[in-house]
Coordinates of C-alpha atoms in Angstrom, one line a residue:
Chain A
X1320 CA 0.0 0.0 0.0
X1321 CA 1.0 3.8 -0.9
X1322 CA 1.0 5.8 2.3
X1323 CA 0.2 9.7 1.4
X1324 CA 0.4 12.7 4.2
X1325 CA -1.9 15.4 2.9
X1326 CA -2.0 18.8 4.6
X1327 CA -5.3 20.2 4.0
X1328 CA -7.0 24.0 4.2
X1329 CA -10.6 24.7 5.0
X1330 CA -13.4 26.8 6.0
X1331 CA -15.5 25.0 8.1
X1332 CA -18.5 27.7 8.2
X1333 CA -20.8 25.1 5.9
X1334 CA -19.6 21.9 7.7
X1335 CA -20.7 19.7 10.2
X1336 CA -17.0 19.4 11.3
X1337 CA -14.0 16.6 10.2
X1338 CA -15.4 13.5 10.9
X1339 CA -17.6 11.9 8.8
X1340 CA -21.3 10.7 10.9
X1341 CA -21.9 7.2 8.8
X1342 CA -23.1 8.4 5.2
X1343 CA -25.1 11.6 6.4
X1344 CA -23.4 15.5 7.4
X1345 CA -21.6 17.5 5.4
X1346 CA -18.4 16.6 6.6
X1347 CA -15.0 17.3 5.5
X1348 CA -13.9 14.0 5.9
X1349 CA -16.7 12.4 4.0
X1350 CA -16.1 14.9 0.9
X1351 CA -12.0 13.3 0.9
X1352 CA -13.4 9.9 1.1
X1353 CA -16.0 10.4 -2.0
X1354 CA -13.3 11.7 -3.8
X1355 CA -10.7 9.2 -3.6
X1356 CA -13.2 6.5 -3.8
X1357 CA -13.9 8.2 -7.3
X1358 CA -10.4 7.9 -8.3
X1359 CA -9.2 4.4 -6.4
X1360 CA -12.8 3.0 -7.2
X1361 CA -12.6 1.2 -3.6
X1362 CA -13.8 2.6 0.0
X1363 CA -10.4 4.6 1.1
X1364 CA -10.3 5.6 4.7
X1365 CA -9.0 9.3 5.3
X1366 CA -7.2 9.6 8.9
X1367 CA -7.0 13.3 10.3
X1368 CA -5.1 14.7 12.8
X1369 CA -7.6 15.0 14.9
X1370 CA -11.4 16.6 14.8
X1371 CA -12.3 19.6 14.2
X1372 CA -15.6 20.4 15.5
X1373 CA -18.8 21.7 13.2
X1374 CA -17.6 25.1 12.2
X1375 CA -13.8 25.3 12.9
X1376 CA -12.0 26.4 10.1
X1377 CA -8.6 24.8 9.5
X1378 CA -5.6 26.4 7.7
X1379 CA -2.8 23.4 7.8
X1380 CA -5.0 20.0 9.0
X1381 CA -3.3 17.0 8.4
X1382 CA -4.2 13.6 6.8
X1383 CA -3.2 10.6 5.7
X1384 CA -4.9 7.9 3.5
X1385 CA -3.2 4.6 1.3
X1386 CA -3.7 3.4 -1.8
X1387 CA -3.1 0.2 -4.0
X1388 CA -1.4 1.9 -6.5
X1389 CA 1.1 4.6 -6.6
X1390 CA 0.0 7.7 -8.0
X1391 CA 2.4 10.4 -8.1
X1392 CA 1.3 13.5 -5.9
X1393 CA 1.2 16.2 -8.7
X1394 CA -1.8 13.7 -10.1
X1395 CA -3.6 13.1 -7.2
X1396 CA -3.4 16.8 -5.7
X1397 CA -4.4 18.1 -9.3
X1398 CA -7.0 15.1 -9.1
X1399 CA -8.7 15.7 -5.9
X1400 CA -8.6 19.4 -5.9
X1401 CA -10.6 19.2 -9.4
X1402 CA -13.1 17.9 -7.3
X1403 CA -13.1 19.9 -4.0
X1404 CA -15.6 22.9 -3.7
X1405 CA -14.1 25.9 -3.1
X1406 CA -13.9 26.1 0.6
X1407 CA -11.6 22.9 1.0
X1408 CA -8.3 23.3 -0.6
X1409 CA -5.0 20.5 -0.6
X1410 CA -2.0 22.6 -0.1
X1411 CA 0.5 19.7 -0.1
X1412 CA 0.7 16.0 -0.7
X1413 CA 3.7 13.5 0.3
X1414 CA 4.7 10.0 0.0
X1415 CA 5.4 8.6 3.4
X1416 CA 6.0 5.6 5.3
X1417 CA 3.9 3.1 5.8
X1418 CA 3.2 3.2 9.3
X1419 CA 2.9 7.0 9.4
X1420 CA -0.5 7.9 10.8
X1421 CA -1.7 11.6 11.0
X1422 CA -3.4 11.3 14.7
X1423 CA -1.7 8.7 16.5
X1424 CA 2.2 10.4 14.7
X1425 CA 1.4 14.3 15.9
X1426 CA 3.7 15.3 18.7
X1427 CA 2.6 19.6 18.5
X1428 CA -0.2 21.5 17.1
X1429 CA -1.5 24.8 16.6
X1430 CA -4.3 26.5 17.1
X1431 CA -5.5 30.0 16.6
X1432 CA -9.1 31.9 18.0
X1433 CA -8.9 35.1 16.3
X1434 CA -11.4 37.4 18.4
X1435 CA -12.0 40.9 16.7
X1436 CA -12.7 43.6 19.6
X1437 CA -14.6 46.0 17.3
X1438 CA -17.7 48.0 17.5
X1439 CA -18.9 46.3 14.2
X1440 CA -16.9 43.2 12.7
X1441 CA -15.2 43.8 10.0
X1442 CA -16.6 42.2 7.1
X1443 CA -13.9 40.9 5.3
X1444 CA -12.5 38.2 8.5
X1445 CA -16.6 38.5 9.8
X1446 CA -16.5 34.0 9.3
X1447 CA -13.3 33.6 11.0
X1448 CA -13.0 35.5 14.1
X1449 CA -15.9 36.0 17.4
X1450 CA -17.2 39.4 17.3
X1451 CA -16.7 40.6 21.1
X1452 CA -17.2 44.8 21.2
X1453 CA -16.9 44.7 24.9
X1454 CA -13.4 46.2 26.5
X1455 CA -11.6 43.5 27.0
X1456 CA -8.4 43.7 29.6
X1457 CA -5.5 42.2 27.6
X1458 CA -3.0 42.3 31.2
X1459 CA -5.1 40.1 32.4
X1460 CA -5.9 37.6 29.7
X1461 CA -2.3 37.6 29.3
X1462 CA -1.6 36.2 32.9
X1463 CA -4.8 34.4 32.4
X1464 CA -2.9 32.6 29.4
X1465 CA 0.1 31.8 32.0
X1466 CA -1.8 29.6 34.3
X1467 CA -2.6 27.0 31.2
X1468 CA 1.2 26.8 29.9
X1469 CA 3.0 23.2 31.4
X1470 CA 1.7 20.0 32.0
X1471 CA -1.6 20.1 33.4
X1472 CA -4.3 17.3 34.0
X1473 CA -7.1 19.4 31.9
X1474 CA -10.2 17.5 33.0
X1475 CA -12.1 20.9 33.5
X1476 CA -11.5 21.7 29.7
X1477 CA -12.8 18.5 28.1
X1478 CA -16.5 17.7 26.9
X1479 CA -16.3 14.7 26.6
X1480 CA -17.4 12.7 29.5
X1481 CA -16.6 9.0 28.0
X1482 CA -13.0 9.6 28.0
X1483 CA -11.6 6.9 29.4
X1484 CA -7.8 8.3 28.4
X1485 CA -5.4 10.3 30.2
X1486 CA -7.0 13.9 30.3
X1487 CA -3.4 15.4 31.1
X1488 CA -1.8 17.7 28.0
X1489 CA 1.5 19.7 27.9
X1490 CA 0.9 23.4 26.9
X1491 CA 4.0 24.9 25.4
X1492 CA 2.4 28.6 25.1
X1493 CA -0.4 30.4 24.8
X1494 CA 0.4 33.5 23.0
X1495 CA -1.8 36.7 22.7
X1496 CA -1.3 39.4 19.9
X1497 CA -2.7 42.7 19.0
X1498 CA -3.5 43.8 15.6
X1499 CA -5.7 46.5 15.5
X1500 CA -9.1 45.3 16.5
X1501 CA -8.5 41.9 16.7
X1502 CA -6.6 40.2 19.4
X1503 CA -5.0 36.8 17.8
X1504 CA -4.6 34.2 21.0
X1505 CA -2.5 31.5 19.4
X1506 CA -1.9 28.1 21.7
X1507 CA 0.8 25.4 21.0
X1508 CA 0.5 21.9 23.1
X1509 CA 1.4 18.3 22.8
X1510 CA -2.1 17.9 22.4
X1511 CA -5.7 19.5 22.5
X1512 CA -8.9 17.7 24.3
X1513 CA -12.6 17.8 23.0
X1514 CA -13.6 21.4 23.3
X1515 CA -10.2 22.5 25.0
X1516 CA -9.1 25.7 22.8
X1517 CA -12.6 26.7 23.1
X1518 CA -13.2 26.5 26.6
X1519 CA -9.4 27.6 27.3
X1520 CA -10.6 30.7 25.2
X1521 CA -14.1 31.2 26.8
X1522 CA -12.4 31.3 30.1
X1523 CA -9.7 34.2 29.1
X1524 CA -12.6 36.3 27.6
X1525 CA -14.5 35.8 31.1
X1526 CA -11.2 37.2 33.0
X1527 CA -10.6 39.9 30.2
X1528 CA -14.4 41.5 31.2
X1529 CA -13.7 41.0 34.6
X1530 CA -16.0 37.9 35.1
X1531 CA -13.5 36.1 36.7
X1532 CA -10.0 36.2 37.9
X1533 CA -6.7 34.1 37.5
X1534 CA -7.1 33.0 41.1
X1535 CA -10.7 31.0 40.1
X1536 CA -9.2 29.8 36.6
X1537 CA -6.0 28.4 38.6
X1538 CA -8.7 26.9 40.8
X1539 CA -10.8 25.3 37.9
X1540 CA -8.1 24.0 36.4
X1541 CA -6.5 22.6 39.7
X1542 CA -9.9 20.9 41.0
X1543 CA -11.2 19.6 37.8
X1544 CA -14.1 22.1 37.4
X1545 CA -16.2 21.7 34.6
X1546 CA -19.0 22.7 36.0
X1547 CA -17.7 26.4 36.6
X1548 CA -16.5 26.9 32.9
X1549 CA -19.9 28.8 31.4
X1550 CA -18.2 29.9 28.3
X1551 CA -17.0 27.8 25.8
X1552 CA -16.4 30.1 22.9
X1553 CA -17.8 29.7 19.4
X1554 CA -16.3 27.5 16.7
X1555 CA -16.1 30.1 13.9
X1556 CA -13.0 32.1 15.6
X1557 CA -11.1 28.6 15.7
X1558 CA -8.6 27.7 13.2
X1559 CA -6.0 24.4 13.3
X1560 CA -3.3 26.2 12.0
X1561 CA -0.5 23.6 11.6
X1562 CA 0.0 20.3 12.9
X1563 CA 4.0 19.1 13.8
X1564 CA 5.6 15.1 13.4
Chain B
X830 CA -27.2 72.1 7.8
X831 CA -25.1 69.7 9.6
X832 CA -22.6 67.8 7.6
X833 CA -20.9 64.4 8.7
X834 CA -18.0 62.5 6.6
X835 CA -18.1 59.2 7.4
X836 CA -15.8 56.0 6.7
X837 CA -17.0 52.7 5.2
X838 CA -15.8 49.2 5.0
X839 CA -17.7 47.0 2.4
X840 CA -17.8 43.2 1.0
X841 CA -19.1 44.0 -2.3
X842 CA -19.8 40.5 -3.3
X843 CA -23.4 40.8 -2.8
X844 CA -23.7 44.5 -4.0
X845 CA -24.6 45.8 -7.5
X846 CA -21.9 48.5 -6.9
X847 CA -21.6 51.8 -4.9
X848 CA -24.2 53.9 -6.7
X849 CA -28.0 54.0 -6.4
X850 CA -30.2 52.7 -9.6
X851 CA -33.4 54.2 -9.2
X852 CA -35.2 52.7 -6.7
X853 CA -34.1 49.1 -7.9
X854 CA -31.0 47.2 -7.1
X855 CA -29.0 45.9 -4.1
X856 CA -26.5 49.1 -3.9
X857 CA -24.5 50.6 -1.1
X858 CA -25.8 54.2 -1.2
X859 CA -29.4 52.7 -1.1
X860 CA -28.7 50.6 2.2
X861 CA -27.5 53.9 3.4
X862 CA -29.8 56.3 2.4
X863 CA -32.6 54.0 3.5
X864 CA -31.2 54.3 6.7
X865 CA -30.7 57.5 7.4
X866 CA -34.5 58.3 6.2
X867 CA -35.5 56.1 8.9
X868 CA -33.3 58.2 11.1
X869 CA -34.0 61.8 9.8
X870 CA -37.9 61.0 8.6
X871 CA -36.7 62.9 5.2
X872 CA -34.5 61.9 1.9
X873 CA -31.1 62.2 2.8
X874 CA -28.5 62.0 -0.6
X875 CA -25.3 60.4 0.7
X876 CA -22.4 61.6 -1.9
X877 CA -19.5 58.7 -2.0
X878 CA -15.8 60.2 -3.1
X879 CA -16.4 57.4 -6.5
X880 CA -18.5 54.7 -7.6
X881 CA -17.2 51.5 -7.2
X882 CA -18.7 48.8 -9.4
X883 CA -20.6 45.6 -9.0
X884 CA -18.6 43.3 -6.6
X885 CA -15.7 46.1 -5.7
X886 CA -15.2 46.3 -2.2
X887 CA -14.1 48.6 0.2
X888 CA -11.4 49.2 2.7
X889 CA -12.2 53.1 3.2
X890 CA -14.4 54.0 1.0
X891 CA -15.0 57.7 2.0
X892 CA -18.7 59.8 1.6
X893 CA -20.5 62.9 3.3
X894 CA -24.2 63.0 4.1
X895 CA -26.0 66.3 5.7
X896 CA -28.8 66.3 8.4
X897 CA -30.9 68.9 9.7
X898 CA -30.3 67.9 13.4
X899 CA -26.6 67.7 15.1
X900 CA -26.8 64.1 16.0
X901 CA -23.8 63.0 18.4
X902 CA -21.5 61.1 15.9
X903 CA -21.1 58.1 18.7
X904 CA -25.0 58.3 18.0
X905 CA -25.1 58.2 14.7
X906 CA -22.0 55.9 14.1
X907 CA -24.4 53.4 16.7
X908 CA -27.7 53.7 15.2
X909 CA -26.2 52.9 11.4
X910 CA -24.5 50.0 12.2
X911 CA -27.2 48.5 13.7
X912 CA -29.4 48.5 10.5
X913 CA -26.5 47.9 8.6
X914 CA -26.0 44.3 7.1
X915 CA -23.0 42.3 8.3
X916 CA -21.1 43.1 5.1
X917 CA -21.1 46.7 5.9
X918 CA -20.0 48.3 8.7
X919 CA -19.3 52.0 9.2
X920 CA -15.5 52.3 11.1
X921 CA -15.9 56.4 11.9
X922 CA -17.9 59.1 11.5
X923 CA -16.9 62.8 11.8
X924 CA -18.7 66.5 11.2
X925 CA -17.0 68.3 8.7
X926 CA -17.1 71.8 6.9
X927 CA -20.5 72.2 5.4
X928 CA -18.5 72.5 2.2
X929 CA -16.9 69.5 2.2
X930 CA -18.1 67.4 -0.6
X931 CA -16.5 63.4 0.1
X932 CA -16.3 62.9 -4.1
X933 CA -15.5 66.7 -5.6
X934 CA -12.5 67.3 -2.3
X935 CA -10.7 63.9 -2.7
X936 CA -7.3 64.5 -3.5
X937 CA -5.9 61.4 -3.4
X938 CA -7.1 57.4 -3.8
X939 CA -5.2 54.2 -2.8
X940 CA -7.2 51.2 -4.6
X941 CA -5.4 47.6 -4.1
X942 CA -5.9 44.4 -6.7
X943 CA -5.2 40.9 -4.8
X944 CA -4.0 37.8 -7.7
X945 CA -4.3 34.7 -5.8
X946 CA -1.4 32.9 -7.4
X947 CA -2.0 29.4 -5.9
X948 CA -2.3 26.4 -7.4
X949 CA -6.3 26.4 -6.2
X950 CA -7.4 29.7 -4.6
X951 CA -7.0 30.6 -0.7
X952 CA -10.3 29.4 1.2
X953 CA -10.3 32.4 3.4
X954 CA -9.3 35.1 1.2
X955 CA -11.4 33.7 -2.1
X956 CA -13.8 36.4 -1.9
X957 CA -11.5 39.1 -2.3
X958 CA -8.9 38.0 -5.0
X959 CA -8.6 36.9 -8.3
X960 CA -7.1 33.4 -8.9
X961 CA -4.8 33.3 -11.6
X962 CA -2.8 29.4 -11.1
X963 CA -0.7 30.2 -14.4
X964 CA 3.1 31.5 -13.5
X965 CA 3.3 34.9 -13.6
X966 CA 6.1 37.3 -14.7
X967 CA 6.7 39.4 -11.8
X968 CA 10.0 41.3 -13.0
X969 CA 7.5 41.7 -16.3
X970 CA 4.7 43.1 -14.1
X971 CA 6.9 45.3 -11.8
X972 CA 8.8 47.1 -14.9
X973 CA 5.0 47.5 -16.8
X974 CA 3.8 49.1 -13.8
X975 CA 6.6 52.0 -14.0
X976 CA 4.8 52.7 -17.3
X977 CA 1.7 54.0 -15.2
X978 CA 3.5 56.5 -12.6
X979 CA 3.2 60.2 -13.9
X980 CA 0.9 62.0 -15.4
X981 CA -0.9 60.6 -18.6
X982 CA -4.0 60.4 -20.6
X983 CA -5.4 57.6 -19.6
X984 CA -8.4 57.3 -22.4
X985 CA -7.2 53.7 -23.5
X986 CA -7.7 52.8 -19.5
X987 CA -11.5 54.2 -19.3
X988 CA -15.0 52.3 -20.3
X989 CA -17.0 55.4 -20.4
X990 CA -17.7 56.3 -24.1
X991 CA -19.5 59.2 -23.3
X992 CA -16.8 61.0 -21.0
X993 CA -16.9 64.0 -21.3
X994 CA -14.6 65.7 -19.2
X995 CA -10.7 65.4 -19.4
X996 CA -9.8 61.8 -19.3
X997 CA -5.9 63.1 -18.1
X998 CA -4.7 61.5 -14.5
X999 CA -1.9 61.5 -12.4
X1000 CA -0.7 58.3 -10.7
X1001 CA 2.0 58.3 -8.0
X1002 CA 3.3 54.9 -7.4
X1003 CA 2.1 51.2 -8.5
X1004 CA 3.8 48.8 -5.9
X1005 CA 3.6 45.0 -6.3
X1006 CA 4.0 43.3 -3.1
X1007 CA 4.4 39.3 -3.2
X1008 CA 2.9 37.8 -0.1
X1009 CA 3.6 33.5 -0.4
X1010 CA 1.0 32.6 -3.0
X1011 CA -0.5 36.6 -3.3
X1012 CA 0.3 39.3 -5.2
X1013 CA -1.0 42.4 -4.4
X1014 CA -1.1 45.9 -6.3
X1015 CA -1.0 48.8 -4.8
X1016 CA -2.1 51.9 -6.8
X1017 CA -2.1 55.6 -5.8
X1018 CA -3.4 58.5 -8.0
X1019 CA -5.1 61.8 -7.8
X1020 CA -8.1 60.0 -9.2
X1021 CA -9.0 57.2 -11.4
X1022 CA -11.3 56.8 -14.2
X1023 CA -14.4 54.2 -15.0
X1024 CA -12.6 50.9 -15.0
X1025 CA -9.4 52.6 -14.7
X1026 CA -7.3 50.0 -12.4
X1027 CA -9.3 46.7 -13.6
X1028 CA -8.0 47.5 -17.0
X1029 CA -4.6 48.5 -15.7
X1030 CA -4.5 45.8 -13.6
X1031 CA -5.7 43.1 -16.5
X1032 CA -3.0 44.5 -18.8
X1033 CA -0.2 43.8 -15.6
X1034 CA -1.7 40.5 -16.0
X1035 CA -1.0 39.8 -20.1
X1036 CA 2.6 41.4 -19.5
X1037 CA 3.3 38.5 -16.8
X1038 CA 1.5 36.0 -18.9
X1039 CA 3.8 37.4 -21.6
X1040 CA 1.2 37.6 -23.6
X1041 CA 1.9 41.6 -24.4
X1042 CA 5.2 43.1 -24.2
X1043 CA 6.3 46.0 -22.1
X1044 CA 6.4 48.4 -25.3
X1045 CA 3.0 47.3 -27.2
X1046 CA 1.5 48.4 -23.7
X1047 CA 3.6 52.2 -23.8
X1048 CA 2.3 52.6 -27.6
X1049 CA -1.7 51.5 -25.8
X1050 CA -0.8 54.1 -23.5
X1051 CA 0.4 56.8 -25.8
X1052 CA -1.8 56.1 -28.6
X1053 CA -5.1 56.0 -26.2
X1054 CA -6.2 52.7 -28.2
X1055 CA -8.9 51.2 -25.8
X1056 CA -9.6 48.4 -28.6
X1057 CA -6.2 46.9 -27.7
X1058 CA -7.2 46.3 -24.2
X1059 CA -8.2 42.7 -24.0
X1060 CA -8.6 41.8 -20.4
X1061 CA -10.5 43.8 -17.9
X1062 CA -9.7 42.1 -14.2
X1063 CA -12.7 40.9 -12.6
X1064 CA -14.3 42.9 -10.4
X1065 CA -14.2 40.7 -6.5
X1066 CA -10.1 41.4 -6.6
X1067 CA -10.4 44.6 -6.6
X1068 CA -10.5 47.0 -2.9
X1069 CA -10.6 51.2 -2.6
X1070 CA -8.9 51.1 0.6
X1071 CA -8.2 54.5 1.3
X1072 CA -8.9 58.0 0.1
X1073 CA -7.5 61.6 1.1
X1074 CA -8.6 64.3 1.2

């Protein structure tokens, strides 16, 4: 079998998320799949990084699929982008090892919540960022954003109550940046739990209008506090930027 | 009379251009104008600094509208953006001299073209550029674009038959910038004419195709020849993104 690594962009505003929800959703996962079983004219199983929930947007997601035969890349990227609508776009395709596996192979990824502060959102990034015209207190989101870096057990930040797993995750940083009316909070971790970023991000808009402090995040996080998270911020400011191996 | 200039940002996708037809079409200065007779209770013109066509949009597009009453500008500003559309949004408004006229004072226009240069187009910018996958010339481009700066007649550059008025313009500086898979253009002028930078831009375009030379586009130029002109850049690349007055 041919092992490809694909590295894949999206805007997720029109899709029930990455994975595919047996033959109904439109999912972006689903759209690969019909694809490639167009071209290999067999069911091929498309493996992603990870999921992205219904309405994340995606600007470096990461995939992997095999095939019987050995198409070279230029054929099947020119191939399968032929057949993408326009709001799913392959930016790369590799030959690689066998064994190589998009989720169970990522060591780092990033993501990015773009939050634009305006009065009025501006209408040209209005399907990729949360619209948020309150004054929000950037010193304090920023020490906010300290408390999450390190290994942490993040129970409180993780929807979903089957996990059976390890709930701890290594946060190498949370950065937050300024640029003009948006504020850009970028996070880089070993790994990211159901509905982490998005609860992370809830949380530091809470303590930026002064709904909560860093001493009740540190607590949340510390006890396993689910319960006291009430923000978990929408999917349309979240993008999986790039995804490391 | 009170008179208040005000700055707009627009996604022109959905727009049959700046200026009013009648009572009939989706246009800018309608949405406005609507608005402010709600407001005022009686037909207030708003004046843009230029038209912008079908599916133009707008960075800072400038225009000046007068009211009887001296409405706070935080009012004003508020009240507009509410009935405003998502794919508008007023960024600020200011009263000015009673004589200030937004199209008749401007002394100065920025407009910007985006080529998406990718293999498929950008997901999150595909609104607002024009894909062009072929290779393009950019030495070609940057050396053609010297050939606008200064003042010219630039007849071969304008769709308006029926012009009237002197078709002579200054332009200051045409940068291209390359930005990983974009190229953007960057044009400044005292003003430009009907069509002016889409057929500018398309001509850019031909010279890094090579499909016209350098010269053949001076002689277009000098001999006004508007029949030689055979590609006219769509219209959703294209951004006024600032004016001066």
């Amino acid at each position: 079998m041919f092992n490809y690594k694909i590295t894949i962009q999206y805007d997720g505003s029109r899709y029930s998320g990455w994975q595919k929800q047996g033959n109904t959703g439109n999912t972006i996962q689903k759209k690969f799949e019909d694809i490639l079983y167009k071209l290999a004219g067999y069911e091929v199983e498309i493996h992603g990084s990870g999921r992205t929930d219904a309405g994340v947007h995606a600007n470096g997601q990461v995939a992997n699929f095999k095939l019987r035969e050995d198409y070279g890349t230029d054929v099947l990227i020119e191939y399968i982008n032929k057949y993408l609508p326009d709001d799913i776009n392959v930016l790369s395709i590799e030959r690689v090892d066998e064994k190589f596996h998009a989720r169970l192979y990522a060591s780092k990824k990033r993501y990015i919540y773009r939050i634009d502060n305006g009065q009025k959102q501006n209408v040209f990034t209005r399907k990729y960022t949360f619209h948020c015209p309150e004054k929000l207190d950037i010193d304090a989101m920023r020490k906010a954003a300290d408390i999450y870096v390190g290994e942490h057990d993040f129970k409180a930040f993780c929807d979903n109550k089957h996990m059976k797993k390890s709930t701890v995750r290594t946060v190498y940083k949370v950065n937050i940046v300024q640029d003009e009316n948006e504020l850009i909070i970028c996070y880089e971790g070993n790994g990211f739990l159901y509905h982490m970023v998005r609860l992370m991000t809830g949380a530091l808009i809470d303590v930026g209008l002064h709904k909560m402090s860093c001493s009740e995040l540190c607590d949340i996080l510390e006890n396993k506090d689910r319960g006291r998270l009430n923000n978990l911020a929408p999917a349309q400011g979240l993008i999986l930027d790039e995804v490391w191996y």
